[in-house]
CSV table of C-alpha atoms in Angstrom, one decimal:
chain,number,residue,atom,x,y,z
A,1,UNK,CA,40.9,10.5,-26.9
A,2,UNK,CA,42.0,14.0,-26.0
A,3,UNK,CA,38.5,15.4,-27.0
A,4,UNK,CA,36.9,13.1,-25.2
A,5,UNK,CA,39.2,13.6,-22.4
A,6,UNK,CA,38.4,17.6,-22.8
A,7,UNK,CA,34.7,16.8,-22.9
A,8,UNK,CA,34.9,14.9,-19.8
A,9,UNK,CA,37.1,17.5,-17.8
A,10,UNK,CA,34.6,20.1,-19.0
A,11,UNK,CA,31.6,18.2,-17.7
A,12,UNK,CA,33.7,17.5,-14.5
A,13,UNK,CA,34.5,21.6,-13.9
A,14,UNK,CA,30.2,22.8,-14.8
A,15,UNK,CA,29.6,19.9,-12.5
A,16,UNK,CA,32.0,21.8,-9.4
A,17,UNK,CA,30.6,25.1,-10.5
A,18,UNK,CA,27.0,24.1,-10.2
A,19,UNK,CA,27.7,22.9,-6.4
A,20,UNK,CA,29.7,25.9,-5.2
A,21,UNK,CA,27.3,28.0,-6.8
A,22,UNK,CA,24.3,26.9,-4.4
A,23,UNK,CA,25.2,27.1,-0.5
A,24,UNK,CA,25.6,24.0,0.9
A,25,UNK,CA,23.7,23.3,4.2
A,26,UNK,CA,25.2,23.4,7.7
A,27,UNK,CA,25.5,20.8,10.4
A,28,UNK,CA,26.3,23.0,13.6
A,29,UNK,CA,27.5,20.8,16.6
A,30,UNK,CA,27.0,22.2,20.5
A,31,UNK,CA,28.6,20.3,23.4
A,32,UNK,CA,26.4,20.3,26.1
A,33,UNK,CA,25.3,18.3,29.2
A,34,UNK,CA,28.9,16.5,28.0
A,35,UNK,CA,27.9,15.6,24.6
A,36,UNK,CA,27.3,16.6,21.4
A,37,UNK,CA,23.9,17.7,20.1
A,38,UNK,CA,23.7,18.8,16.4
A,39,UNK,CA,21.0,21.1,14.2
A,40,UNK,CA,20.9,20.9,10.5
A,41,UNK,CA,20.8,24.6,9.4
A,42,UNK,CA,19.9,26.2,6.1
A,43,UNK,CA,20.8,29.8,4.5
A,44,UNK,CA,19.1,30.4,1.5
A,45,UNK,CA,21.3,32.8,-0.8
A,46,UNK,CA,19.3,35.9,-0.2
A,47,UNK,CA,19.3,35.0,3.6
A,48,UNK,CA,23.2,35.0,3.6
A,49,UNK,CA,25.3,38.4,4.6
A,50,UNK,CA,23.3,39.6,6.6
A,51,UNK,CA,21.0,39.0,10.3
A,52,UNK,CA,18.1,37.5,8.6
A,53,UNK,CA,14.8,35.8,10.1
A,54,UNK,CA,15.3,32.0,11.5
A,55,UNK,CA,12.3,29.3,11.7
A,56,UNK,CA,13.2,26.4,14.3
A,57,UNK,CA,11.2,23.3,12.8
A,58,UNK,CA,11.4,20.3,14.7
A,59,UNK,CA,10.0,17.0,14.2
A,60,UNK,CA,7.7,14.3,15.6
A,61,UNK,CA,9.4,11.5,18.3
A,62,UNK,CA,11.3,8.8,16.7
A,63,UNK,CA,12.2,10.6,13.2
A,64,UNK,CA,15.5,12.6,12.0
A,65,UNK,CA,16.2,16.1,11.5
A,66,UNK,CA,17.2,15.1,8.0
A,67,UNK,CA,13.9,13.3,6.9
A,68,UNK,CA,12.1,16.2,8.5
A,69,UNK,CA,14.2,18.7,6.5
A,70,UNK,CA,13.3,16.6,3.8
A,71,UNK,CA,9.3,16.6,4.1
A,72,UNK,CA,8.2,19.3,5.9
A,73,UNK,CA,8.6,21.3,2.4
A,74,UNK,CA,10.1,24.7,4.5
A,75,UNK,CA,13.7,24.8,3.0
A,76,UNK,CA,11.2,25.9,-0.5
A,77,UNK,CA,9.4,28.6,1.4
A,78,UNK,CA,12.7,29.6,2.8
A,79,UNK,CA,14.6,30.1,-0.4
A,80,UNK,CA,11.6,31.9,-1.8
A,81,UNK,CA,11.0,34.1,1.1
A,82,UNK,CA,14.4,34.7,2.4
A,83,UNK,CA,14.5,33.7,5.9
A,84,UNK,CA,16.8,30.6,7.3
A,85,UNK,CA,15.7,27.0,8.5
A,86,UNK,CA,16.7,25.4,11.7
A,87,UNK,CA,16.4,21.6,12.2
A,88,UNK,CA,17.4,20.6,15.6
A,89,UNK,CA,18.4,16.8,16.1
A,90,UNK,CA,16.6,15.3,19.7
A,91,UNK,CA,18.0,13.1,22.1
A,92,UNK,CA,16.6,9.2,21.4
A,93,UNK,CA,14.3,10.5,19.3
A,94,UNK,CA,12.0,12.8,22.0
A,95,UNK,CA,12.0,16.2,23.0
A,96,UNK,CA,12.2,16.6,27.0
A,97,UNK,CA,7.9,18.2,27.0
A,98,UNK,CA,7.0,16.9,30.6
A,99,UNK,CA,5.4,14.2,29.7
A,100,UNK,CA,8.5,12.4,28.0
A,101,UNK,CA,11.5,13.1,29.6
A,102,UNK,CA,15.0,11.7,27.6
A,103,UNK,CA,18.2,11.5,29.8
A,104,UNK,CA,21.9,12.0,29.4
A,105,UNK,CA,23.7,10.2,31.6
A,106,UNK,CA,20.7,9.8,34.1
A,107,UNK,CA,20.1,13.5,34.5
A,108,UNK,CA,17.1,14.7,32.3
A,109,UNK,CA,17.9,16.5,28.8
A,110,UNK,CA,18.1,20.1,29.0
A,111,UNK,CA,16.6,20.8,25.7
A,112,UNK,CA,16.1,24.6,26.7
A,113,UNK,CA,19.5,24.9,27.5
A,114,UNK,CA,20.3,23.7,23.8
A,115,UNK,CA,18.1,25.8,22.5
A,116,UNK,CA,19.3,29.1,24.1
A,117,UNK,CA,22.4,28.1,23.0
A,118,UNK,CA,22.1,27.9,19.6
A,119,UNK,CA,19.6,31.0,19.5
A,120,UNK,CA,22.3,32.8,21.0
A,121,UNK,CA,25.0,31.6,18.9
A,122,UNK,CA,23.4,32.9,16.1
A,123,UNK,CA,22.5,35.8,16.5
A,124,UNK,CA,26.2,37.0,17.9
A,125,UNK,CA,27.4,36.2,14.9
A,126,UNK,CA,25.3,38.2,12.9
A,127,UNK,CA,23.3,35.2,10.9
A,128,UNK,CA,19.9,35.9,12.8
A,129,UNK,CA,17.7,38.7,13.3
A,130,UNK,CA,17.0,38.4,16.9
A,131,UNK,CA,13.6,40.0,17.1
A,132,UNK,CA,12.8,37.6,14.5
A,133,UNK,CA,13.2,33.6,15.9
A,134,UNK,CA,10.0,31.4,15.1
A,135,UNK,CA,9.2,27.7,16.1
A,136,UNK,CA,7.0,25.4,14.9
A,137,UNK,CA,6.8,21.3,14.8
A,138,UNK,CA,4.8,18.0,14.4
A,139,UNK,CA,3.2,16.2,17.2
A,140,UNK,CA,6.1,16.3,19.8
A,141,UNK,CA,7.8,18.7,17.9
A,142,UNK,CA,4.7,20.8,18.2
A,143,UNK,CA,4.7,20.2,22.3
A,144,UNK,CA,8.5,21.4,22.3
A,145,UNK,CA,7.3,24.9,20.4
A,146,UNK,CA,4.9,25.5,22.9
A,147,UNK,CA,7.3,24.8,25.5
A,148,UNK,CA,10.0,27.2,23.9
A,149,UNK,CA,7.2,30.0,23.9
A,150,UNK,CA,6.6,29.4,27.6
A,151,UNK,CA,10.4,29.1,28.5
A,152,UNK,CA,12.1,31.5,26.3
A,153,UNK,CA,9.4,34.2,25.4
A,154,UNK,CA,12.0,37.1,25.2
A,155,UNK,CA,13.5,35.0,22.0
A,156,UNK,CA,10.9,33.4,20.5
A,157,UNK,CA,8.8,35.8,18.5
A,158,UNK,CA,6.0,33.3,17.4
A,159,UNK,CA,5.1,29.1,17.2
A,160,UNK,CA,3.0,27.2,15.4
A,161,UNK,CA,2.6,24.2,16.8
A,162,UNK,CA,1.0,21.6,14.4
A,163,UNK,CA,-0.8,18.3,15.4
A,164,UNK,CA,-1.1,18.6,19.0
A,165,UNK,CA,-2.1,20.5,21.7
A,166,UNK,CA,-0.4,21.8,25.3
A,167,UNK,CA,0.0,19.4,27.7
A,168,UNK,CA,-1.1,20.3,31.5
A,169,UNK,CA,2.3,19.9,32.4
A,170,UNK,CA,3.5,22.4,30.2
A,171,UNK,CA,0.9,24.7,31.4
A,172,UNK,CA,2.0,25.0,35.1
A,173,UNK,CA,4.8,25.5,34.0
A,174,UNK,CA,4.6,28.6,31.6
A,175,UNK,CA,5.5,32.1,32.1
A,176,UNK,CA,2.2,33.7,33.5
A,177,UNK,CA,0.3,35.9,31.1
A,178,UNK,CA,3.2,36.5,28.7
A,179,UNK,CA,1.6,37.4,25.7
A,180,UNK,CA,2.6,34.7,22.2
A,181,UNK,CA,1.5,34.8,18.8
A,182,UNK,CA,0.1,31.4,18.3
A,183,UNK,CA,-1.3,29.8,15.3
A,184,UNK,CA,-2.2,26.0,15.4
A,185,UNK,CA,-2.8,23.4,12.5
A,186,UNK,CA,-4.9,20.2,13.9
A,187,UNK,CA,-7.5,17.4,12.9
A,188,UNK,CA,-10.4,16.2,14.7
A,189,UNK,CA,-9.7,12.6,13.7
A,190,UNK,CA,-6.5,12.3,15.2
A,191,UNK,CA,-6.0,9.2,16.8
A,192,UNK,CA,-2.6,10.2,18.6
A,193,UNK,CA,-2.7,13.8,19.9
A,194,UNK,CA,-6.3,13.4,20.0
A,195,UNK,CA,-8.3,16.7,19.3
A,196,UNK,CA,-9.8,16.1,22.7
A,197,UNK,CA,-7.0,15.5,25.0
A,198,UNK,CA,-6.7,12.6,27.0
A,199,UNK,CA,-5.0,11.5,30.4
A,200,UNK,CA,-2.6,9.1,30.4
A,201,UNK,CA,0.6,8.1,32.8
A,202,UNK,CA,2.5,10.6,32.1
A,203,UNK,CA,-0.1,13.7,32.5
A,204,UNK,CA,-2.9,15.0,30.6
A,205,UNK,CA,-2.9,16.8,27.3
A,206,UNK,CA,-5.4,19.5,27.1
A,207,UNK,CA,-8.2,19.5,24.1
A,208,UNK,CA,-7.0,21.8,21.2
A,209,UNK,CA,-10.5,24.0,22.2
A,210,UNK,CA,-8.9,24.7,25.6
A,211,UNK,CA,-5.4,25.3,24.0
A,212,UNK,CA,-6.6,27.9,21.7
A,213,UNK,CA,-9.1,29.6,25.1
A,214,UNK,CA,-5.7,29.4,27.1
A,215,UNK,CA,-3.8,31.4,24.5
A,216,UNK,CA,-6.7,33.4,23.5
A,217,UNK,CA,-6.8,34.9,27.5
A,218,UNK,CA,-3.1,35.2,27.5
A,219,UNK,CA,-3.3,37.5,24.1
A,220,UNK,CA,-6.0,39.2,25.4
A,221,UNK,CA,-8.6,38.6,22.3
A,222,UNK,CA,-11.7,39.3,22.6
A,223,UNK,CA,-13.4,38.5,19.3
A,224,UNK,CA,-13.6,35.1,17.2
A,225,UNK,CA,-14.5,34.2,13.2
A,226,UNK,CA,-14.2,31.2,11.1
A,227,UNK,CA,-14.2,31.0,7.1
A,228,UNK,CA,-14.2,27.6,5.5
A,229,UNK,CA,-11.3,27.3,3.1
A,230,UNK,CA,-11.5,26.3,-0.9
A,231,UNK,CA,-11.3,22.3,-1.2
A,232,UNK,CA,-9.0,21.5,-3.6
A,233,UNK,CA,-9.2,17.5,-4.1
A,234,UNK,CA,-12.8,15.8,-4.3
A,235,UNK,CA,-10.8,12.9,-3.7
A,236,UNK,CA,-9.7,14.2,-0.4
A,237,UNK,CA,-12.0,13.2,2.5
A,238,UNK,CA,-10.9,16.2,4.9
A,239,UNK,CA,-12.1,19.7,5.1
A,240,UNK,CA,-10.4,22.7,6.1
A,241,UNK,CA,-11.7,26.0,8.3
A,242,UNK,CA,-9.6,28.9,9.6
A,243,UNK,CA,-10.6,30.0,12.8
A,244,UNK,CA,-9.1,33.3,13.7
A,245,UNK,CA,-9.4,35.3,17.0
A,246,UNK,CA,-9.9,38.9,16.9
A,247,UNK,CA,-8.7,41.9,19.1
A,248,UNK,CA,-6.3,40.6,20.6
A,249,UNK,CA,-3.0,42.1,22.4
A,250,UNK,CA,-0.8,44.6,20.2
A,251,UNK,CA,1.2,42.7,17.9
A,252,UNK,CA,-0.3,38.9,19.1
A,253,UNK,CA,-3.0,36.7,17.4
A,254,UNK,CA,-4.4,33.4,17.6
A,255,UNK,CA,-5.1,30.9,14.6
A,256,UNK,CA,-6.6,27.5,14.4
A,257,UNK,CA,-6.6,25.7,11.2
A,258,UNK,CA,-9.2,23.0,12.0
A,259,UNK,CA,-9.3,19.7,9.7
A,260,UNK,CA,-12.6,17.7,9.7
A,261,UNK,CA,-11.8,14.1,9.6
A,262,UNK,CA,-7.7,15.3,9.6
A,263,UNK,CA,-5.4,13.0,11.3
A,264,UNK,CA,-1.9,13.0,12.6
A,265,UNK,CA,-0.2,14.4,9.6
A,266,UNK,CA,1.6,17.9,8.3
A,267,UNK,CA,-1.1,18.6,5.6
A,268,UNK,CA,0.2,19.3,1.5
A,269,UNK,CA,-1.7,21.1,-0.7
A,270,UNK,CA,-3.2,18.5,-3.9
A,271,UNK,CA,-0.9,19.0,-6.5
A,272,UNK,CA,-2.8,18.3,-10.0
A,273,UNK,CA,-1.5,15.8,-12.1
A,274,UNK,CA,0.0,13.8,-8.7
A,275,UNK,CA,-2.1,11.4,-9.1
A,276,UNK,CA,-4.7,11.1,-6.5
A,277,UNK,CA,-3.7,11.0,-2.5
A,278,UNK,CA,-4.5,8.2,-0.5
A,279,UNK,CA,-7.4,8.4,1.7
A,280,UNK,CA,-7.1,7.8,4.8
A,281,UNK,CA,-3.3,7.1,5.3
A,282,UNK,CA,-1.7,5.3,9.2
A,283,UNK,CA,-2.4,8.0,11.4
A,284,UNK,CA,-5.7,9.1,9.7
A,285,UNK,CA,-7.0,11.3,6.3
A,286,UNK,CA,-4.1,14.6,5.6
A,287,UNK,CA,-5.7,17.4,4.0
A,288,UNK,CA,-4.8,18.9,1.1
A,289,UNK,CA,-6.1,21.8,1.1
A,290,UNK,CA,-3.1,23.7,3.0
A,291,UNK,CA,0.5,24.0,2.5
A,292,UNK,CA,1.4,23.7,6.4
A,293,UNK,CA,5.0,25.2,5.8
A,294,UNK,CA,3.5,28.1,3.6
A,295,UNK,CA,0.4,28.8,5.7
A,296,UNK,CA,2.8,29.0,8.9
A,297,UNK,CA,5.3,31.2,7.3
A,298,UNK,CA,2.8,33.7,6.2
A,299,UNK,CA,1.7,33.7,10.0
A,300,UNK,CA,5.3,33.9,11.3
A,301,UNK,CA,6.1,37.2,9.0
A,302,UNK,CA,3.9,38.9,10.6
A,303,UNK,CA,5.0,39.2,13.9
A,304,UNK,CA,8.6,40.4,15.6
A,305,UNK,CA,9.5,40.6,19.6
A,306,UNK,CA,9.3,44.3,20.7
């Protein structure tokens, strides 16, 4: 009895050890517009002490920060490459991007406002390098990173905005000519943010060729190349090309990665021995040829705000 007893107290106490030994992540909680809005935030160990670099990844409409957390595959990247994850929690589900507009207590949700908050927070207490701030997303959560570029340019270092384009909305309302790293991830067979745009109640959503021209005269570029990439998966019914603009502003660039036949999905590289993906999955084939979370990092890193 006792030596069991030990046993189990033993197993009890390397149990404890092993969670205080990793860092547990962080709900932080804001009140604004008279409520509480929450982000999920994560510090990898060798991001902790010190002001370290923060990616803001936010999700499609109708998800959770938590799921998003879960399967966009950044928290890896960010324990392997040292910078901290942001997961910001939206109001019913939307982000307010002009074309969808969520309220709080019949006045429209000031998203920016939540934003600025939390970027600020953070970097006065030393957890975030503030020449260092990054924002990327799916779908929606790809309109709200272009919107962050265009509303808070002297914070936001970089987006990459995956599975949709600007809106027209957004557009007009953008900071005129202020130069934005930019670096896109999209499919020509998506059936929601289609690759062409459409117009629709709410406004029009640009095509992703006059996205990339819009950001390409903003940085200035004056140059343009494309490489196909290595296909990984005969199984996989996609194909992948980088298209990168050249000459472009000091420290801006532009990036497309352009999926033949991708659909509304955060591409994952084939892993061998997985099994084979499914082609052609609800919103259209995902390639799996690209790591979206590794392929946006490595853009990220390169750039800071002067």
């Amino acid at each position: 009895m006792y030596c069991a007893f030990l046993r189990l107290s033993l197993a009890f106490l390397l149990v404890s050890l092993g969670f205080t030994a990793s860092r547990a992540d962080e709900t932080l909680t804001y009140r604004w517009q008279g409520i509480d809005r929450t982000a999920i935030l994560h510090i990898p160990e060798g991001a902790a002490g010190h002001a370290a670099p923060l990616a803001i990844v936010m999700y499609g409409s109708d998800d959770k920060a938590v799921n998003f957390q879960k399967n966009s595959g950044f928290d890896a990247v960010a324990d392997r490459e040292n910078f901290i994850t942001l997961y910001p929690e939206a109001i019913d589900g939307a982000w307010n991007i002009k074309s969808k507009r969520p309220a709080i207590n019949g006045e429209p949700v000031d998203d920016i406002g939540f934003f600025r908050t939390m970027i600020d927070d953070l970097v006065t207490r030393g957890i975030v390098d503030r020449e260092r701030i990054y924002a990327t997303g799916f779908s929606f959560g790809a309109l709200m990173s272009y919107t962050l570029a265009c509303a808070l340019p002297d914070r936001i270092a970089a987006i990459a905005p995956v599975a949709s384009a600007i809106n027209e909305a957004q557009v007009s309302d953008c900071k005129t000519g202020h130069p934005m790293p930019v670096m896109m991830i999209n499919g020509t067979g998506d059936e929601v943010q289609l690759y062409d745009g459409y117009i629709r109640s709410f406004g029009r959503l640009l095509s992703v060729p006059e996205t990339t021209e819009y950001w390409r005269r903003i940085d200035g570029c004056t140059g343009e190349n494309s490489k196909p990439l290595p296909h990984l998966n005969p199984h996989d019914l996609t194909r992948a090309s980088l298209v990168q603009w050249s000459g472009c502003r000091a420290n801006t660039g532009v990036e497309l990665y352009r999926i033949e036949n991708g659909g509304h999905c955060w591409p994952h590289l084939a892993v061998a021995g997985n099994g084979d993906p499914v082609d052609g999955p609800r919103f259209g084939g995902c390639s799996n040829d690209i790591e979206t979370a590794t392929e946006v990092w490595s853009f990220f890193k390169r750039y800071r705000l002067d």
